[in-house]
Short mmCIF file of C-alpha atoms (C1' of nucleotides) in Angstrom, two decimals:
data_model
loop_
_atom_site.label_atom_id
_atom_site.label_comp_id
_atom_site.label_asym_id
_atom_site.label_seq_id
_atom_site.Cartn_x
_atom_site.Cartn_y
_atom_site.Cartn_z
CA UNK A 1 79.62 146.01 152.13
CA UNK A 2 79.97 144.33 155.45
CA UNK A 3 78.58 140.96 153.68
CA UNK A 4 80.78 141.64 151.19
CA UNK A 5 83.54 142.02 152.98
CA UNK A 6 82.93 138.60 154.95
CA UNK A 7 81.94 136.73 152.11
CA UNK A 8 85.88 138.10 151.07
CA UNK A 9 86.56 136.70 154.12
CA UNK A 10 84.90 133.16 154.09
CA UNK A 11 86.44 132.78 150.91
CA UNK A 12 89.01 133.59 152.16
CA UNK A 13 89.63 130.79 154.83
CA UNK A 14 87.58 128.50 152.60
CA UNK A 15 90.95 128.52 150.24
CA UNK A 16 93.14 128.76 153.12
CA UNK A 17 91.67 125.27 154.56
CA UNK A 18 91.39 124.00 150.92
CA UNK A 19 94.96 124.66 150.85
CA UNK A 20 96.09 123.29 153.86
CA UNK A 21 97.52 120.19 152.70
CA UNK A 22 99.51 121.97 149.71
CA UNK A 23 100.96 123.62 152.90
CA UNK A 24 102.06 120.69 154.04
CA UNK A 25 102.99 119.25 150.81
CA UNK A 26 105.82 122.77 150.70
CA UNK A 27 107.32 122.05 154.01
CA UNK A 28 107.74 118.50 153.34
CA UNK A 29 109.11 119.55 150.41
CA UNK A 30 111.13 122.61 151.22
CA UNK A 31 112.69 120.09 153.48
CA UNK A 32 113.41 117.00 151.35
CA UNK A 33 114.76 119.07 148.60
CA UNK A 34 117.87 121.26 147.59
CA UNK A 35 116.51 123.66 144.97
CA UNK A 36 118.55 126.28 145.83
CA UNK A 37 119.34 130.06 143.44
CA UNK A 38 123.05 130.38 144.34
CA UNK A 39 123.58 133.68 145.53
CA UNK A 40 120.52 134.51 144.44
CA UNK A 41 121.04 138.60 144.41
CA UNK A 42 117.67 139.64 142.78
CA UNK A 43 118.90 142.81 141.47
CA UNK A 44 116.20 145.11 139.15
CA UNK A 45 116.12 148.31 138.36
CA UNK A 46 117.03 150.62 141.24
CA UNK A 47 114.46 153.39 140.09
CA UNK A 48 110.78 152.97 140.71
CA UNK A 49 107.94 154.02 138.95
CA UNK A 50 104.47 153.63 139.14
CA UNK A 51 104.17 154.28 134.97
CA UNK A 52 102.35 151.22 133.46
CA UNK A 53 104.34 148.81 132.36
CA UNK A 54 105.25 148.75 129.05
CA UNK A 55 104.01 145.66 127.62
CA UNK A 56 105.04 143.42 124.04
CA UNK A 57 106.63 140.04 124.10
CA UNK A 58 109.07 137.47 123.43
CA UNK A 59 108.83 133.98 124.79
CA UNK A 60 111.29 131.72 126.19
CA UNK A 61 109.88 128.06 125.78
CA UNK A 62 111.04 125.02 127.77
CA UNK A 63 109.96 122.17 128.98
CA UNK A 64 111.57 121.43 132.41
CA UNK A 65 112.78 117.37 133.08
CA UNK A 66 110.46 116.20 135.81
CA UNK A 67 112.06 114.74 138.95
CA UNK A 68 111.28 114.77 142.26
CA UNK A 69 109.03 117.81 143.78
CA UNK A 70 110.84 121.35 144.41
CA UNK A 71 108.75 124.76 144.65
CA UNK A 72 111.56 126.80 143.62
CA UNK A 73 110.72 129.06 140.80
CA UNK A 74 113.61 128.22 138.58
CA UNK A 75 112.00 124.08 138.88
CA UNK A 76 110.90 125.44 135.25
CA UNK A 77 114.48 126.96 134.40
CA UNK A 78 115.72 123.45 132.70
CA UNK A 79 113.40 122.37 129.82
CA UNK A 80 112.60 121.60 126.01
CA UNK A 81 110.98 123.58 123.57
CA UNK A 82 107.23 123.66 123.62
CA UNK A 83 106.17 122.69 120.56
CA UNK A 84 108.73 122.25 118.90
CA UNK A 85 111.67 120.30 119.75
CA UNK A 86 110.90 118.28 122.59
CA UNK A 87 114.16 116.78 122.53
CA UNK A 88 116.39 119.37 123.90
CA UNK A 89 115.35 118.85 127.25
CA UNK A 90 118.40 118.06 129.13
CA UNK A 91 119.44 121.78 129.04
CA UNK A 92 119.26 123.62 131.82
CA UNK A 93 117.85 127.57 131.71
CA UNK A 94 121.15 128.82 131.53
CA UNK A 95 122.26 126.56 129.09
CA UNK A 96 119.70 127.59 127.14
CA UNK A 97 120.52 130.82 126.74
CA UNK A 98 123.79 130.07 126.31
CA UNK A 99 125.34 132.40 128.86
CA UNK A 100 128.39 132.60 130.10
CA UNK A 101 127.98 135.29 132.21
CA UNK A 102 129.13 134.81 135.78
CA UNK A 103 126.37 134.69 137.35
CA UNK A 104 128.18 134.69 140.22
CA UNK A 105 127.94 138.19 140.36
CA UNK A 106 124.83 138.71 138.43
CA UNK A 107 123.95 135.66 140.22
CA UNK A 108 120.18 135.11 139.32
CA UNK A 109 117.40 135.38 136.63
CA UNK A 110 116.72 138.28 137.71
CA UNK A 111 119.84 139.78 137.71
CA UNK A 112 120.09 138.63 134.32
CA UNK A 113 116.87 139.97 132.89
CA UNK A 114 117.86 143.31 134.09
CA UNK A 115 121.89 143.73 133.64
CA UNK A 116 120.86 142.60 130.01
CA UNK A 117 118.07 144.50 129.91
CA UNK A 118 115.39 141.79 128.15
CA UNK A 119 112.93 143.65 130.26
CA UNK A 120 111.12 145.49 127.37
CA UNK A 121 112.47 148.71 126.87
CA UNK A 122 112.20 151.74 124.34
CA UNK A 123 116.12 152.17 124.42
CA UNK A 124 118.06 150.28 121.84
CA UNK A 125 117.40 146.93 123.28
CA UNK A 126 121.01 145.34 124.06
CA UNK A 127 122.05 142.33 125.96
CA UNK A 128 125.34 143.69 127.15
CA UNK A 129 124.99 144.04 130.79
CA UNK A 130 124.82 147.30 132.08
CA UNK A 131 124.70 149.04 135.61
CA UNK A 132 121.28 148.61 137.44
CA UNK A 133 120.86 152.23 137.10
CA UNK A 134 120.63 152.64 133.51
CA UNK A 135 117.95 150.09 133.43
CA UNK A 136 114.71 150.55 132.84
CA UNK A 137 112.37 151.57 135.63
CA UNK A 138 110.20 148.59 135.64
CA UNK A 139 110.60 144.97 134.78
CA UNK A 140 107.99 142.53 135.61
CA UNK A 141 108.59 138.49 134.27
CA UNK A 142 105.51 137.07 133.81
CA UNK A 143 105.77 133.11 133.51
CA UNK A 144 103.69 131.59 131.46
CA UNK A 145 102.03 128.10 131.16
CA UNK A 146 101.73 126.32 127.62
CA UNK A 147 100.89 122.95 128.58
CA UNK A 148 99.52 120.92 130.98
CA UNK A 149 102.45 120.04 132.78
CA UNK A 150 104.63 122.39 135.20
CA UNK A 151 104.97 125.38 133.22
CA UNK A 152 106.29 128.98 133.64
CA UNK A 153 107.05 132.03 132.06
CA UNK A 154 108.17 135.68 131.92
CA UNK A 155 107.68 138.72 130.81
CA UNK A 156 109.03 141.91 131.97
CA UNK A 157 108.19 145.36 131.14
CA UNK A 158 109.59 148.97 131.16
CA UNK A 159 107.94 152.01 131.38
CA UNK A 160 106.51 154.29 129.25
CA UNK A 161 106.05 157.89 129.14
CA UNK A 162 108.28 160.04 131.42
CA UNK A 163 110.87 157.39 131.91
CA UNK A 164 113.40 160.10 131.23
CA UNK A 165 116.52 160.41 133.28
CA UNK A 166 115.52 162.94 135.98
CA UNK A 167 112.72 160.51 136.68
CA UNK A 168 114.96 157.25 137.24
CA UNK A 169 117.44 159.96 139.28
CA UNK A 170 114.32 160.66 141.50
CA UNK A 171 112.67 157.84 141.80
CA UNK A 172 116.07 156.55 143.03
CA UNK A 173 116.11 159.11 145.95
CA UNK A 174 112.66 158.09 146.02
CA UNK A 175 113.76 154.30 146.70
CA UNK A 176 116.75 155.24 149.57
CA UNK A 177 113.63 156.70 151.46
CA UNK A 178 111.48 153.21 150.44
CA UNK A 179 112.31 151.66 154.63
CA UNK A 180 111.11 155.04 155.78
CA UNK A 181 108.22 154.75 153.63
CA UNK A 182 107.14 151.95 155.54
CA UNK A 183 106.63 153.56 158.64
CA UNK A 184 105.25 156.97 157.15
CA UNK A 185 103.49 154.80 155.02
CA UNK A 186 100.49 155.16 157.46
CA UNK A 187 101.70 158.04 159.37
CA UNK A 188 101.80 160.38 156.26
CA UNK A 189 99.24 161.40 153.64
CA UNK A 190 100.96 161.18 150.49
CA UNK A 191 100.71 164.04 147.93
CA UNK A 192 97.76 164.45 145.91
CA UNK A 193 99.76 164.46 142.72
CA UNK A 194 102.63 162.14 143.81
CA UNK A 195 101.70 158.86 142.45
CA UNK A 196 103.19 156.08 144.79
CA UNK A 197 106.47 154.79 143.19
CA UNK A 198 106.29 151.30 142.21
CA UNK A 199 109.40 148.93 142.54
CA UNK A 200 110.15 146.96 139.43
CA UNK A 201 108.49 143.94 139.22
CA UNK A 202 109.13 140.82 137.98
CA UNK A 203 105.81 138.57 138.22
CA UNK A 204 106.48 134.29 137.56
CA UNK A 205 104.01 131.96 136.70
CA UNK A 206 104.34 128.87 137.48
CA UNK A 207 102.51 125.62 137.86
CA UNK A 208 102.68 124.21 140.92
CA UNK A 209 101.13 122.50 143.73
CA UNK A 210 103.08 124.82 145.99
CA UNK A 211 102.29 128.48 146.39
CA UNK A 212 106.11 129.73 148.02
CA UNK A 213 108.66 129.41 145.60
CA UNK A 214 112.13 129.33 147.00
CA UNK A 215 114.03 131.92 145.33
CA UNK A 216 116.85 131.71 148.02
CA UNK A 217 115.86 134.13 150.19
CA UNK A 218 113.23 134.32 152.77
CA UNK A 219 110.27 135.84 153.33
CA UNK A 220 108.12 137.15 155.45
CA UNK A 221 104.00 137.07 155.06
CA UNK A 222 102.62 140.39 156.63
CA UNK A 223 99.38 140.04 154.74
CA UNK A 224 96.60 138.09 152.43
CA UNK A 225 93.64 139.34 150.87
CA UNK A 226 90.94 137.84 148.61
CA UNK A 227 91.45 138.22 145.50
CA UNK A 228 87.79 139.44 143.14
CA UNK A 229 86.93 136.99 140.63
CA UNK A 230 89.32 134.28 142.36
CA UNK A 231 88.62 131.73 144.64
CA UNK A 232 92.15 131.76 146.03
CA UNK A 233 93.90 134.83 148.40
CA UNK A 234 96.82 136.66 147.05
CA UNK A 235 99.71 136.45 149.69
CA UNK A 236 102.39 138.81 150.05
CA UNK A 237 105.20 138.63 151.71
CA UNK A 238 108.15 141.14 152.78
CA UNK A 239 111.88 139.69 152.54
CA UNK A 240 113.19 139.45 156.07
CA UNK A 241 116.36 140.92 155.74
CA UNK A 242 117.30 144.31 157.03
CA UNK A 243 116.62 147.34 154.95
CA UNK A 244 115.61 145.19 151.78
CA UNK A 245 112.25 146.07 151.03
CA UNK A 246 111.61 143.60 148.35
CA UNK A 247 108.43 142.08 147.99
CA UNK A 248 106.50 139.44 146.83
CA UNK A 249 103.13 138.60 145.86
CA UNK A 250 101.59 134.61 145.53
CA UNK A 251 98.88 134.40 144.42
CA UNK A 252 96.72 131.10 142.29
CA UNK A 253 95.12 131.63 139.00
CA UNK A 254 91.34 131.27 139.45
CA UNK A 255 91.08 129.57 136.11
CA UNK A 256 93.80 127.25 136.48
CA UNK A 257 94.58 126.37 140.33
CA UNK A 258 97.44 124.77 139.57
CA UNK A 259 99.02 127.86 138.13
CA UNK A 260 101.09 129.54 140.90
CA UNK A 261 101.54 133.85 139.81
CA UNK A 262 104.46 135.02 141.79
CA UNK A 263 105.26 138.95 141.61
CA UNK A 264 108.77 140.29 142.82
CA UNK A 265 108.93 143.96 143.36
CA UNK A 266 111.79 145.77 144.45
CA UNK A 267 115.62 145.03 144.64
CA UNK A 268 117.31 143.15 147.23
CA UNK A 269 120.46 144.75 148.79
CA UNK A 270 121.97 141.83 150.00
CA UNK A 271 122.90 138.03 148.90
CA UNK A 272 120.67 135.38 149.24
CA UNK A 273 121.06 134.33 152.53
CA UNK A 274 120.26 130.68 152.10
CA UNK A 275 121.94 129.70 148.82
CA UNK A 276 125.52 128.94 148.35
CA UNK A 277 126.56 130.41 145.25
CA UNK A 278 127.08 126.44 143.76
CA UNK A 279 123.51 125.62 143.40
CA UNK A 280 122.43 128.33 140.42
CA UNK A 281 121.91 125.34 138.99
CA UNK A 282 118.27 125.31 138.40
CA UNK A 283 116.65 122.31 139.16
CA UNK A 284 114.08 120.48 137.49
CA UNK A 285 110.50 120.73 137.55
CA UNK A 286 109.21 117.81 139.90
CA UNK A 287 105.91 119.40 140.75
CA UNK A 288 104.38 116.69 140.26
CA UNK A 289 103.03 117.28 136.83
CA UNK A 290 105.12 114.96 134.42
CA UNK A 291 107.36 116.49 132.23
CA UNK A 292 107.35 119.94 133.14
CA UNK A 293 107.13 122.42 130.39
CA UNK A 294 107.83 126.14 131.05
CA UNK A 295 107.39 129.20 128.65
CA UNK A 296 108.71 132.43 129.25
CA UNK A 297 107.72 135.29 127.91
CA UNK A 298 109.39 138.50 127.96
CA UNK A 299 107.54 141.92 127.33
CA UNK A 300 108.83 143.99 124.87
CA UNK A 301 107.54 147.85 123.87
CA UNK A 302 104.03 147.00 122.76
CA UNK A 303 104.60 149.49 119.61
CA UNK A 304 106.98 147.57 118.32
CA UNK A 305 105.84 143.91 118.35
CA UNK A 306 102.94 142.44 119.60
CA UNK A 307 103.98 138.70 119.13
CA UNK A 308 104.95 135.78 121.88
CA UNK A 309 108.32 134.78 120.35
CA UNK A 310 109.52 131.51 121.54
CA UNK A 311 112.67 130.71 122.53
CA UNK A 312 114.79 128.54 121.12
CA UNK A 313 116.56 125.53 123.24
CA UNK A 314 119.51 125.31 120.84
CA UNK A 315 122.49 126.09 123.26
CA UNK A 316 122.80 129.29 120.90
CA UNK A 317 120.32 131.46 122.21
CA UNK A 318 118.45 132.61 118.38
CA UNK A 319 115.75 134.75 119.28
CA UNK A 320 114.28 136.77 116.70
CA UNK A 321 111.78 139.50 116.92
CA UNK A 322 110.07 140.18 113.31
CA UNK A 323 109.09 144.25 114.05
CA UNK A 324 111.48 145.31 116.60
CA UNK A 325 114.54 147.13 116.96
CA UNK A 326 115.13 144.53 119.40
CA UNK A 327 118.96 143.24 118.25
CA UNK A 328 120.46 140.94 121.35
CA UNK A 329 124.08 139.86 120.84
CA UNK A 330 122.12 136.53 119.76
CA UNK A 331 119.08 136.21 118.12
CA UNK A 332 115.93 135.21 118.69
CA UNK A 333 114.00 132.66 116.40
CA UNK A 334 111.03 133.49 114.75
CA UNK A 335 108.68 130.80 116.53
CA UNK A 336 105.87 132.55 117.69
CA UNK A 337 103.63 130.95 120.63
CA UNK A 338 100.56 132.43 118.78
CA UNK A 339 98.02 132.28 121.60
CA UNK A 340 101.15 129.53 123.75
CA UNK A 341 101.93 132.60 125.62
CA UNK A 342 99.50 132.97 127.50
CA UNK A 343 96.04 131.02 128.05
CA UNK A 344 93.14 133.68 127.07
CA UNK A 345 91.89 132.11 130.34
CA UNK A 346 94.52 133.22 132.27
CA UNK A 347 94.65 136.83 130.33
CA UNK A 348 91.19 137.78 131.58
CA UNK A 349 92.44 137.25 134.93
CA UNK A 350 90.97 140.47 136.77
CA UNK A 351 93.64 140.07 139.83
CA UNK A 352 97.12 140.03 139.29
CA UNK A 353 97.47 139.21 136.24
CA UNK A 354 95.46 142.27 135.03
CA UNK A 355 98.73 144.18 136.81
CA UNK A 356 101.13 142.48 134.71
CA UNK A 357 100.01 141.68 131.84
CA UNK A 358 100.36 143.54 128.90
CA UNK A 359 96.73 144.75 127.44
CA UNK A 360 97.61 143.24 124.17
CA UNK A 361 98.58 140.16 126.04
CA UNK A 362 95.58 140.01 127.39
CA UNK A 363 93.43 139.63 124.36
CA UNK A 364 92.90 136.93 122.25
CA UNK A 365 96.00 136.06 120.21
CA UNK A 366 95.28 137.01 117.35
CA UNK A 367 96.22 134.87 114.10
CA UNK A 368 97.88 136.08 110.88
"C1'" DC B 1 111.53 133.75 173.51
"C1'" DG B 2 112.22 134.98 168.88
"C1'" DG B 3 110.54 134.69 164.46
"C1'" DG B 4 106.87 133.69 161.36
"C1'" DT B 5 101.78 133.51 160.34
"C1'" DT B 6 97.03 134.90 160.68
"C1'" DT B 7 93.59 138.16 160.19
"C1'" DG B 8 90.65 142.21 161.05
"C1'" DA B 9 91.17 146.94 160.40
"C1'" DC B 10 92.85 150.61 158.03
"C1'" DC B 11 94.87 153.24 154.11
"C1'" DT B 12 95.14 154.42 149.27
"C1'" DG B 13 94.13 154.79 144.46
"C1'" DC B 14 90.86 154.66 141.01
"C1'" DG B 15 86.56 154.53 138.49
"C1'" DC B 16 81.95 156.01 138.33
"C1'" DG C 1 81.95 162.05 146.95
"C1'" DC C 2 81.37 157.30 147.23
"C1'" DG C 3 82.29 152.57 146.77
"C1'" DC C 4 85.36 149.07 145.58
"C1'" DA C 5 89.50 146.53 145.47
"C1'" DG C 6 94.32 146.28 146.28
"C1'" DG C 7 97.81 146.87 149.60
"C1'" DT C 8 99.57 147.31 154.35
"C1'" DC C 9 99.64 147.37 159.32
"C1'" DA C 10 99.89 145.31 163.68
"C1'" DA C 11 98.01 142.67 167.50
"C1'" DA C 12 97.21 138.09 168.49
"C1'" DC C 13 98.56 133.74 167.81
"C1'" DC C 14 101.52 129.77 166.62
"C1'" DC C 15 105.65 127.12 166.55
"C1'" DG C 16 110.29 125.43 167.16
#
DNA sequence: CGGGTTTGACCTGCGC
DNA sequence: GCGCAGGTCAAACCCG
């Protein structure tokens, strides 16, 4: 155990010097560039749950414009169709979906996902934005690389079983006592039976030679531990700001490096404190990896579809799920990734990726 | 000096 | 019950 334990170690720091000079390569960055989420208010689900996630897809496909480097998660927001159009790549994520939501109140992706409730869900699956309480426990956005160059998707889930309405009314009392939690955290033994409640999550992956993403707010690292079956740590980090108890966990893909997973759990309760509410616009991908192409991929309720479903660039969001109930106020198009959404390399991830992805997800895509 | 990072130790949940 | 792995704490350290 011991050896184990400082072999988890050695690895540790082996990574950590390995990654050094990506370290540098982020500050220089962070500091040359203005990627910023405008207002950024990452606002999920309020209720918490600890209920797997309720897995089934649809994709989102882009391929970002390259520029200069940024290691802000939405570098993968403006993009082209991955196979398929690669034309449409002047459109930025928002344009893409065609929204013209202010987003000046729902202010980022996040927000989005959830007030229009893409996160997978066993309700009657609406984009009409609703209150953060009648959404559904747990949302996790899962980016997703396609190709070579900067790529990202996401995929959010709900939960299953016992998501009733007494459940999201407790867990939310459950989430008021989340600071306290902190401290009792240690203090108190939890009940046997009493699962620990789980903030939604919304998990990103994106390729990039940086491992901190600027999402417009800031973070805090209070801890980093080897990951099994990865070469590279998992960070996570705490947002700084009073009383929010958001998280986030960084962590690298062991079978592609350059594939950044980022996992946000919990809701912040305040605006971003670093972006003005002018620079939503997402910038492009300039991580160094050419044209940057970024994939997102959306969980849906894994009984009713089991396909990636890629999203189509035209500024008409047409996204269409063949064996849902899943009717958006716009449509999805029937272009399935088939095996784009996520690398079966990537699906047997044991770490992370394990957490977030869907089961189904995680096996081989399977052809019809 | 304040805020952020590092890192060893500890806690917790889960599978066997 | 035990071991493992994920998650968290907190003291020490670093940096502007």
């Amino acid at each position: 155990m011991n050896e184990m334990k400082q072999n988890n170690i050695s690895v540790c720091k082996d990574s950590m010097e390995k990654r050094e000079e990506k370290k540098e390569v982020t500050r220089t960055t962070l500091k040359t560039e203005n990627f910023n989420m405008a207002n950024s208010t990452f606002i999920t689900p309020p209720t918490t749950s600890d209920i797997d996630l309720m897995p089934s897809f649809f994709a989102l496909s882009t391929t970002a414009t390259p520029t200069t480097t940024t290691s802000s998660i939405f570098d993968m927001m403006p993009c082209d169709i991955v196979g398929g159009d690669q034309k449409a790549g002047s459109l930025g994520f928002m344009d893409l979906l065609d929204i013209n939501q202010d987003f000046g109140t729902t202010s980022s992706l996040f927000d989005w996902f959830s007030q229009n409730q893409i996160v997978g869900s066993q309700q009657q699956q609406s984009f009409i934005p609703s209150p953060a309480s009648t959404l559904p426990e747990t949302s996790e956005v899962l980016n997703n690389p396609t190709t070579p160059n900067s790529s990202a998707s996401i995929s959010s889930s709900s939960n299953e079983a016992g998501n009733d309405g007494s459940q999201q009314v407790k867990a939310g009392d459950q989430e008021e006592e989340q600071d306290q939690d902190k401290t009792k955290k240690q203090l108190k033994p939890k009940k046997k039976n009493q699962k620990r409640q789980r903030e939604p999550r919304f998990a990103f992956m994106t390729k990039s030679e940086v491992d901190q993403l600027d999402d417009g707010y800031r973070w805090r690292k209070y801890g980093q531990k080897a990951v099994k079956n990865s070469p590279y740590p998992r960070s996570y980090y705490r947002c700084t700001s009073a009383g929010c108890g958001v998280k986030k966990r960084v962590e690298r893909s062991s079978d592609d490096p350059s594939i950044v997973v980022t996992t946000y759990e919990g809701q912040h309760i305040h605006p971003s404190p670093i972006t003005p509410r002018a620079s939503i616009g997402f910038m492009a991908d300039s991580s160094g990896f050419g044209a940057a192409t970024s994939s997102f991929v959306i969980p849906q309720p894994q009984y009713q579809q089991q396909h990636a479903y890629m999203y189509s660039s035209s500024p008409s969001l047409n996204i269409t799920t063949s064996s849902t109930s899943f009717s958006p106020s716009f449509s999805f198009q029937d272009r399935r990734l088939d095996g784009q959404a996520l690398p079966a390399s990537l699906l047997r991830d044991h770490g992370l990726l394990q957490d977030i992805v869907p089961s189904q997800m995680r096996k081989e895509p399977k052809e019809e």
